[in-house]
Each structure stands twice: as structure tokens, then as C-alpha cells.
XYZ file of C-alpha atoms in Angstrom:
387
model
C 100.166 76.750 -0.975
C 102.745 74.457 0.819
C 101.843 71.921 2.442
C 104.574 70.880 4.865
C 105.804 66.819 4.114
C 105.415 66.223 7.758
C 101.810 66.769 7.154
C 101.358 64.098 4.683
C 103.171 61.414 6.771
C 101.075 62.755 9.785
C 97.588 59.834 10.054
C 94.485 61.445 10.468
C 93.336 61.716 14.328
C 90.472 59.942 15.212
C 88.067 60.905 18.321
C 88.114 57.972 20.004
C 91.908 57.430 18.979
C 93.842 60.021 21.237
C 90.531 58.703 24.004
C 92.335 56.765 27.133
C 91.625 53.054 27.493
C 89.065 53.817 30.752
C 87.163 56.458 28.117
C 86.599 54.652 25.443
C 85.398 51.848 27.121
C 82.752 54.122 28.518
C 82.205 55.349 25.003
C 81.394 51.768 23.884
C 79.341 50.650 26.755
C 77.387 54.298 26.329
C 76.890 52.905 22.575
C 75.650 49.651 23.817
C 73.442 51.214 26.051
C 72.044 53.396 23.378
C 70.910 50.679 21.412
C 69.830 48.781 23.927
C 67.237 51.944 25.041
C 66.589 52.158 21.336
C 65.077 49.122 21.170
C 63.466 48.862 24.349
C 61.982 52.413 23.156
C 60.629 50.424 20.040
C 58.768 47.731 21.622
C 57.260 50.220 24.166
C 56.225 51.952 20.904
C 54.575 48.845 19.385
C 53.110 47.905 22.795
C 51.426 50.837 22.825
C 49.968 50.719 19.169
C 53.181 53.540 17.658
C 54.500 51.152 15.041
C 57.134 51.387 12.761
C 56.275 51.123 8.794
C 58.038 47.172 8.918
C 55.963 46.507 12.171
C 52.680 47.882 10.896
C 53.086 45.519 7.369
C 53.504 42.547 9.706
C 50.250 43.262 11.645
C 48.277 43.927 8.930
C 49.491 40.630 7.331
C 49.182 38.889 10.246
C 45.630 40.552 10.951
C 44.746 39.984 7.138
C 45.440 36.102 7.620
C 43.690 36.431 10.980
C 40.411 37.398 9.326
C 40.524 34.990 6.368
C 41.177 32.287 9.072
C 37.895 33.421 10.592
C 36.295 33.813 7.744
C 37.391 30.203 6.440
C 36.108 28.971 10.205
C 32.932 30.915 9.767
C 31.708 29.725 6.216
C 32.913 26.157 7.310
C 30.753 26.078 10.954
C 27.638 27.516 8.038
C 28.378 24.767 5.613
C 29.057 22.059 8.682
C 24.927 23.527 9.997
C 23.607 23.364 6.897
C 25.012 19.629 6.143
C 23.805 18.965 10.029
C 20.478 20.510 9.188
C 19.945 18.162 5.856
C 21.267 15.081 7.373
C 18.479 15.642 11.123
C 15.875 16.243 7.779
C 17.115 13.649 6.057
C 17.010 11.041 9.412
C 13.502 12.545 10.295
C 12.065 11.826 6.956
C 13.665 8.328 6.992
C 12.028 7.423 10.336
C 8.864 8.822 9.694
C 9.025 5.894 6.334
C 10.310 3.305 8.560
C 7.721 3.739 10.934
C 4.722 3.807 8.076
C 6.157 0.986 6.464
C 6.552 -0.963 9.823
C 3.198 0.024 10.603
C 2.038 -1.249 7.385
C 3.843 -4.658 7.211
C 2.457 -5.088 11.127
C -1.100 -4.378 9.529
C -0.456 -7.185 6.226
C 0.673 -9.581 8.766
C -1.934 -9.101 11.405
C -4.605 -9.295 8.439
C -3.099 -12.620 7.097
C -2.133 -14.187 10.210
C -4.614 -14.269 12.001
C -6.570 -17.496 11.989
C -10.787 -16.968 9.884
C -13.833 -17.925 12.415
C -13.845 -21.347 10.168
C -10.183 -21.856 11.385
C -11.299 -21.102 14.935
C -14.021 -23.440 15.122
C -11.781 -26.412 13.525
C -14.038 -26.712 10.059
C -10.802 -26.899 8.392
C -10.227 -30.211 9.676
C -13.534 -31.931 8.293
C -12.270 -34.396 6.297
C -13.998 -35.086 2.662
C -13.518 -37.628 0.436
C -11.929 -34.646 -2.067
C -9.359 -33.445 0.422
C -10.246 -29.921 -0.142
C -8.420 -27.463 1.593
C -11.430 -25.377 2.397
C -13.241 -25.218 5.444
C -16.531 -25.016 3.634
C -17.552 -26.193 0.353
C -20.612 -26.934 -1.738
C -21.498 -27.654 -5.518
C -25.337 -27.911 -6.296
C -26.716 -28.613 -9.823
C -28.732 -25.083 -10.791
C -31.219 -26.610 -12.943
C -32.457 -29.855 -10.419
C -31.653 -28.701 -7.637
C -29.187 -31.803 -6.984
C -26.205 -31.570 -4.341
C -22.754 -32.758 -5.569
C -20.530 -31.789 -2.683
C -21.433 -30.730 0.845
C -19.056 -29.802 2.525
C -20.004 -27.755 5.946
C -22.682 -26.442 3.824
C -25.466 -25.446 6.541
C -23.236 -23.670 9.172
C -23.545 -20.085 9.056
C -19.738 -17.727 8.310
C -18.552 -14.217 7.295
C -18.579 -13.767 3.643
C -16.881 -10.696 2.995
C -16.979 -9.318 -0.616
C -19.537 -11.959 -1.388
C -21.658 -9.587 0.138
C -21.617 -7.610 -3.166
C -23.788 -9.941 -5.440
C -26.846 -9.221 -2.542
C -25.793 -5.484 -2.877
C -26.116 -5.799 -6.843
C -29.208 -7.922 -7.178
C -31.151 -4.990 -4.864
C -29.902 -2.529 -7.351
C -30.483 -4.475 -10.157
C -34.626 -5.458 -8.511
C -34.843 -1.486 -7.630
C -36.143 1.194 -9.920
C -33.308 3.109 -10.194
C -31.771 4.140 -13.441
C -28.442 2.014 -14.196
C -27.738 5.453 -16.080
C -28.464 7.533 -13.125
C -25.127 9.486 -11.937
C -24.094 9.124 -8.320
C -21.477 11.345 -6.863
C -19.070 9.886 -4.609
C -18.359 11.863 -1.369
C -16.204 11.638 1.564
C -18.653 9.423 3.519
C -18.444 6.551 1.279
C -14.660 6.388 2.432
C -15.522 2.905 4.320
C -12.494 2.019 6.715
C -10.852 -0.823 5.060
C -7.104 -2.251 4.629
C -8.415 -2.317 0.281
C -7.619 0.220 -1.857
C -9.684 2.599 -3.581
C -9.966 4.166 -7.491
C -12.725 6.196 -6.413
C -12.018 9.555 -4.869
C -14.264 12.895 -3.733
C -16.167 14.711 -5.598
C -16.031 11.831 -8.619
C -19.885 10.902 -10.484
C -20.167 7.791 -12.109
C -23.536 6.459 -13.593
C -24.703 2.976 -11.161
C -23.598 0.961 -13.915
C -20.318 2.403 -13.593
C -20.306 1.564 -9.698
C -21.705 -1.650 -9.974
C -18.693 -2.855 -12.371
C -16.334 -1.157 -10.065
C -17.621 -3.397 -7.408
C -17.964 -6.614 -9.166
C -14.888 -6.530 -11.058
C -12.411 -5.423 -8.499
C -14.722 -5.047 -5.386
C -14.597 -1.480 -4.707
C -16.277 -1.271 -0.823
C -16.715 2.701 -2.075
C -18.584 2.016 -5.000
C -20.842 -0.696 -3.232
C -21.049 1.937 -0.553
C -22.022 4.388 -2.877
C -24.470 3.224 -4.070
C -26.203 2.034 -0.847
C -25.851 5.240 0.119
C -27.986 6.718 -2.722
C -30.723 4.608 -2.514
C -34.014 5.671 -1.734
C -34.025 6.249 1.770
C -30.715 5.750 2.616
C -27.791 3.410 3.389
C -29.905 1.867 6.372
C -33.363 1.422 4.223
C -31.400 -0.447 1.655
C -29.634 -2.705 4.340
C -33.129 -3.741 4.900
C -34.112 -4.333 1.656
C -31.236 -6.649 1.629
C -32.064 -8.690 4.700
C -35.800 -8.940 3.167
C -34.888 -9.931 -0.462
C -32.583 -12.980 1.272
C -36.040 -14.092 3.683
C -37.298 -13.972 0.802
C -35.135 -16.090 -1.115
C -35.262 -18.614 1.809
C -31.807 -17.603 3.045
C -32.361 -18.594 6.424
C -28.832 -18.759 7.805
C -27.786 -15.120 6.284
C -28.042 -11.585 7.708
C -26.431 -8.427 6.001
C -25.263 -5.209 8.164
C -23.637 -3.377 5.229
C -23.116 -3.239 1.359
C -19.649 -4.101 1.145
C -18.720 -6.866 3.426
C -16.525 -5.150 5.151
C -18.943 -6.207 8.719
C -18.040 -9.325 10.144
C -21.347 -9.576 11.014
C -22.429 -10.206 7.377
C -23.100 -13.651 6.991
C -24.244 -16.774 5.667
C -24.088 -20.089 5.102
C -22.876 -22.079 1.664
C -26.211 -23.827 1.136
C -28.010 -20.129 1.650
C -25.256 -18.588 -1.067
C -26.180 -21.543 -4.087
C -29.845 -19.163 -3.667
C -28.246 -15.836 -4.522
C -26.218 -17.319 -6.559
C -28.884 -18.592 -8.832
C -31.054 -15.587 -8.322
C -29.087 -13.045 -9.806
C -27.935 -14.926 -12.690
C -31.311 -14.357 -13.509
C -29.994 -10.657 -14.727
C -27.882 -10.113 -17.645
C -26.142 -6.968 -16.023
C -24.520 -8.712 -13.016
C -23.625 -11.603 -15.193
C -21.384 -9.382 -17.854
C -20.246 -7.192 -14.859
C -19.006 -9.977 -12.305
C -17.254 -12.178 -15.474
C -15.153 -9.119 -16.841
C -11.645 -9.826 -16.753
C -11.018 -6.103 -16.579
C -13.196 -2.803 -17.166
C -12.620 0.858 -18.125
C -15.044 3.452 -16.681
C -15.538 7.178 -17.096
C -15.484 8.567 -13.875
C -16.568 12.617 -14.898
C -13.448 13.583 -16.703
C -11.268 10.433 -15.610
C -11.088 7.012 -17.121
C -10.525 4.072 -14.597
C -9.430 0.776 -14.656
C -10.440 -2.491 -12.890
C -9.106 -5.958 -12.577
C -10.739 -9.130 -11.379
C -8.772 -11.269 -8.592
C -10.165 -14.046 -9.822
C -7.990 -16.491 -11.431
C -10.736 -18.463 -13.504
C -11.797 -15.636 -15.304
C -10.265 -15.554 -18.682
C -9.324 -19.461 -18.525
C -10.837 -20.691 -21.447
C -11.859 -24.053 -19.846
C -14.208 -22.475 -17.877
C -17.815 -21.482 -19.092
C -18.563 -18.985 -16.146
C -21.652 -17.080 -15.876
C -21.599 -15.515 -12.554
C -18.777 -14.997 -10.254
C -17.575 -13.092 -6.771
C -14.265 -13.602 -4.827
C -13.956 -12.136 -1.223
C -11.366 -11.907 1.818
C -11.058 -10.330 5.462
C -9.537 -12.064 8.460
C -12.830 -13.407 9.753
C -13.893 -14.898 6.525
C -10.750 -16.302 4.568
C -10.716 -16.607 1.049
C -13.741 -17.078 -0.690
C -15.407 -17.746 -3.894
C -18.293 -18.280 -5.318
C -19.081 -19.278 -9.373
C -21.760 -20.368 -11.461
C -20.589 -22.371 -14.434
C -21.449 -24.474 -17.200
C -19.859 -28.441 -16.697
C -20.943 -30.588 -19.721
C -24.485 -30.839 -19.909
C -24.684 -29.233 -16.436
C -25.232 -25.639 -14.865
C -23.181 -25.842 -11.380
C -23.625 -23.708 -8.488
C -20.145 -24.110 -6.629
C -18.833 -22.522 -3.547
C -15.499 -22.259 -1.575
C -15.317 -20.626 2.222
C -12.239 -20.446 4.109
C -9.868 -20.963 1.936
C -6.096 -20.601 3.136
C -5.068 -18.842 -0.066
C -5.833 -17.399 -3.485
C -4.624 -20.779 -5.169
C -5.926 -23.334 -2.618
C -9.135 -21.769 -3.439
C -9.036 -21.889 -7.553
C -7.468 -25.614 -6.981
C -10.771 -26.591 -5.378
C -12.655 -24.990 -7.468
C -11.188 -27.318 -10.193
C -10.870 -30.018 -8.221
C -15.082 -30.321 -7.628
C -15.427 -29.527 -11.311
C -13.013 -32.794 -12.534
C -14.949 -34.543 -9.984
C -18.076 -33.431 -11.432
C -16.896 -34.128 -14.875
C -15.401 -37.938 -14.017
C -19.330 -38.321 -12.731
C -20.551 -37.309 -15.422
C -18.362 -39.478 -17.384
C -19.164 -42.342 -15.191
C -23.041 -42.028 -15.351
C -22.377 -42.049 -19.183
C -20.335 -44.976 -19.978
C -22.268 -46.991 -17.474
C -25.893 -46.387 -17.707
C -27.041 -49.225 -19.551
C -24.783 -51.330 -17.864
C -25.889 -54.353 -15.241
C -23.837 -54.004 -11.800
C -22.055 -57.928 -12.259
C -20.643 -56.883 -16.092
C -19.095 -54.162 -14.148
C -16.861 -56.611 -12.602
């Protein structure tokens, strides 16, 4: 086959090539148009949820992230509660606290704040020729009967723990077993600022209690044992009021076992009596000197201290002893002790605090002792080689 030459040099003939001007711009503009309706047909597809493959991978990237967004949101409100809920537990538990404790150090300063009856009625300003700081104060000699110091000694006070020795020496006159087991029960739970060893349901033998209240002076155990004796808390009350008539306690009355009523009370010259009266038993002497006693209390072993700071000096030769404190008494302290050749009876009322009332303690002992000394050296002596 021939294929002409004029063929070859002919160029191939496009459409648009042989088109007028005027028709090919209507060609292009019909071109334009068609992609213009192209795409406006794609977005009215997407708007109306037909999408593409590339347009559905975008939205379900974009509505991935969306979720983990929310999800992210979500577990940080949870976490964001939960750290909210801690922190409102957290400040509850911390007010509650500060509000006990507040309540507490309001009590402690109430309690030792306040002024003792003494203080009220100016008996701390009686001067003395010892400058005690005590409002009250008395030393008599146990075996003559002879008064040393007098100090406010008649006028009738709250005693607080003191209270205990009367409470012991009924016991001790009683015929109730010292081995005799008392059970402690919620209504010897005596309202008091002191705390307590002794707890519900606990039996101890009345030798047991007694130390307990001696030693450290547990109002339960004194209670406790008023409570058991014959006739009850009120019949032994009584006994106590008759044993100090009886005693010649004139300026005394007891309303409980513990000392815990303010209307317990007596004078200094009235406690030298019970003092000397129940050294007269060997059970309250070893339980009101020990420095510190362990006690079976049914399956539990408890501990008790003394507060007072002469037991356990080795100075001191004491036989019988009992500290005490509430707001209406002060500090207190009574002691029975051995001073050279003598057996002293020596009391303290109204004291300001724990150490005002050992120093005059001591101080009425040295004075004491520098009599002693005195009456000694100088017996034999005529008054003008004195000089």
C-alpha cells in the first residue's frame, strides 16, 4: 500500500483545531462549567452524607480524633471528681480535727485558768513567815499531836482526789474481800476531763482497783468500787461521811468516791486525821507510795504512774501519800513522812502548780529539819551564852 507523500506532510486534525474562534470559546467555557457542576455536585453529595472514598477517610479521622478528644475530656472531668471528691473528704476530715482539738485546748485552758475557790476568796495572799505559795498549808507532828505550820488550816475547801484516801480507808474498815473481783461497767464512766485505763466489761480484784486509784487516781476504779459496796454507791457515801464524824472531821463532807464533786470537802486541820488514820493500814500505805504498778485486769495487764514527784526521791521517807487537782480545788497534796526523829503529817491546798506544790512540801520539811537542828544544838544552852 501507498501512502501518498502529501499525506505524511499533512498534521493531524484536531477537533477543536478546524473549531472557529466564537466555538471554541464556548467549548472551553462549557468545560469550565462542567467542572464547576462537578464539584458543586460533590459537595451536595457530601452534604448529604454520599461521600467519596478520600472524603469518607477524612471523616472517620476526623470523627476518630473527635471521640478520643471526648474520651480524653471524659476520663479527665472523672479523674478531676474523684480528686474533688478526696480533697471535700480530705477538708471535712481536717475540720472535724480542728474543731476537736480546738474544743479540747478551750477545755485545758478553761480547766487551768480558771482561778480555785482558795484563789477566789484571796487565801493565796495570807502571808507566812515561809512564803509558801499555797493558799493552805499545815504540818502537824503524828506522834504528839504538835502543830509546826498553820497555814489557813481550819477553813473548809474542795479536795479533789484527796477524796480517795476516805474512799480507801472505808474499803480497807469494810468486810469485803481485797481478793473479791469487781467488774467494771459502763456506769462507773464518771464525767471527768482525766483519763481512764479501765474500760467495760473489765474485772479486777479490789486490790487491783484500789492501786489503780491510789497510784494514778483512777475516778473509775474509786467509782467502782463504791459502786459495789454493800448497798450501793449512796450507802457507802454515807459510810464515808460517818467514818470522818467519827474521826472528828468536823469541817469535811463527802458527796462521791472520787472527788470529782466540788462539794467534797474539808479543811487541812480535818485532813492531818485521815491522814493518820489510814496509815494505820499496811495496804493503803504500799498502794499510795508505789511509784508505778502493773495490774491484771481479766486478760489485760495495766500500768499506773504516780503524779507525785516525791515518790521515788530517796530523801524522802514517805509512808502515806495522795495528790489531787480540779479547778475548784488547785493542786493538792497531802504526805505522811518520816523527818529525823519525827513522823510529820504535812499538807498543801491550792497550790498554783505541780512544782510550787513539791517546793513547799520541801520547804516545811527543811524548816522542820533546821528546828530540829536548832532544838538540838541549843537545849542545854542558857538564853545570854546565846548571844
Amino acid at each position: 500500500m501507498r501512502i501518498p507523500l502529501d499525506a505524511l506532510s499533512r498534521r493531524p486534525e484536531f477537533p477543536f483545531a478546524s473549531m472557529p474562534s466564537a466555538a471554541l470559546a464556548r467549548s472551553a467555557s462549557l468545560s469550565l462549567k462542567t467542572l464547576v457542576l462537578a464539584a458543586s455536585v460533590s459537595g451536595l453529595l457530601f452534604a448529604n452524607g454520599i461521600l467519596v472514598p478520600e472524603a469518607q477517610a477524612a471523616q472517620a479521622a476526623q470523627t476518630t480524633q473527635t471521640a478520643q478528644n471526648s474520651a480524653k475530656t471524659a476520663g479527665a472531668k472523672k479523674t478531676s471528681a474523684k480528686t474533688s471528691a478526696r480533697k471535700a473528704t480530705a477538708k471535712k476530715t481536717s475540720a472535724k480535727k480542728t474543731k476537736r482539738n480546738m474544743k479540747r485546748t478551750s477545755l485545758r485552758r478553761r480547766t487551768g485558768a480558771a482561778p480555785s475557790q482558795a484563789t477566789l476568796a484571796g487565801l493565796r495572799k495570807t502571808e507566812d513567815p515561809l512564803a509558801l505559795g499555797s493558799s493552805v498549808a499545815y504540818v502537824i507532828d503524828q506522834d504528839t499531836g504538835e502543830e509546826l505550820v498553820v497555814k489557813n488550816a481550819d477553813i473548809p475547801l474542795p479536795i479533789a482526789s484527796v477524796t480517795k484516801l476516805m474512799t480507801a480507808l472505808v474499803i480497807a474498815e469494810s468486810d469485803l474481800p481485797l481478793d473479791g473481783k469487781v467488774r467494771i461497767t459502763r456506769e462507773d464512766y464518771v464525767r471527768s476531763n482525766a483519763t481512764s485505763k479501765l474500760r467495760n466489761g473489765m474485772t479486777m480484784t479490789r486490790e487491783a482497783l484500789l492501786k489503780a486509784a491510789l497510784v494514778s487516781s483512777d475516778n473509775r476504779a474509786a467509782h467502782a468500787l463504791a459502786r459495789t459496796y454493800p448497798g450501793g454507791k449512796k450507802a457507802f457515801v454515807r459510810a464515808m461521811n460517818e467514818k470522818a464524824a467519827a474521826l472528828g472531821m468536823t469541817n469535811s463532807f463527802f458527796a462521791d468516791p472520787t472527788g470529782l464533786d466540788n462539794r467534797n470537802h474539808s479543811s487541812a486541820r480535818d485532813l492531818g486525821k485521815l491522814v493518820s488514820a489510814v496509815y494505820e493500814y499496811q495496804t493503803i500505805r504500799t498502794a499510795s507510795t508505789l511509784p508505778s504498778a502493773r495490774v491484771r485486769a481479766g486478760r489485760q495487764v495495766l500500768d499506773f504512774r504516780t503524779t507525785n514527784r516525791l515518790i521515788g526521791d530517796p530523801s524522802w521517807k514517805i509512808g502515806i501519800q495522795k495528790t489531787g487537782f480540779t479547778t475548784a480545788a488547785g493542786r493538792c497534796m497531802v504526805v505522811q513522812s518520816e523527818v529525823g526523829e519525827r513522823r510529820l503529817v504535812m499538807v498543801v491546798l491550792d497550790s498554783p502548780d505541780n512544782s510550787q506544790r513539791a517546793l513547799d512540801m520541801r520547804t516545811m520539811r527543811t524548816f522542820v529539819e533546821a528546828e530540829e537542828a536548832f532544838k538540838r544544838d541549843f537545849s542545854d544552852a542558857v538564853p545570854y551564852e546565846l548571844f
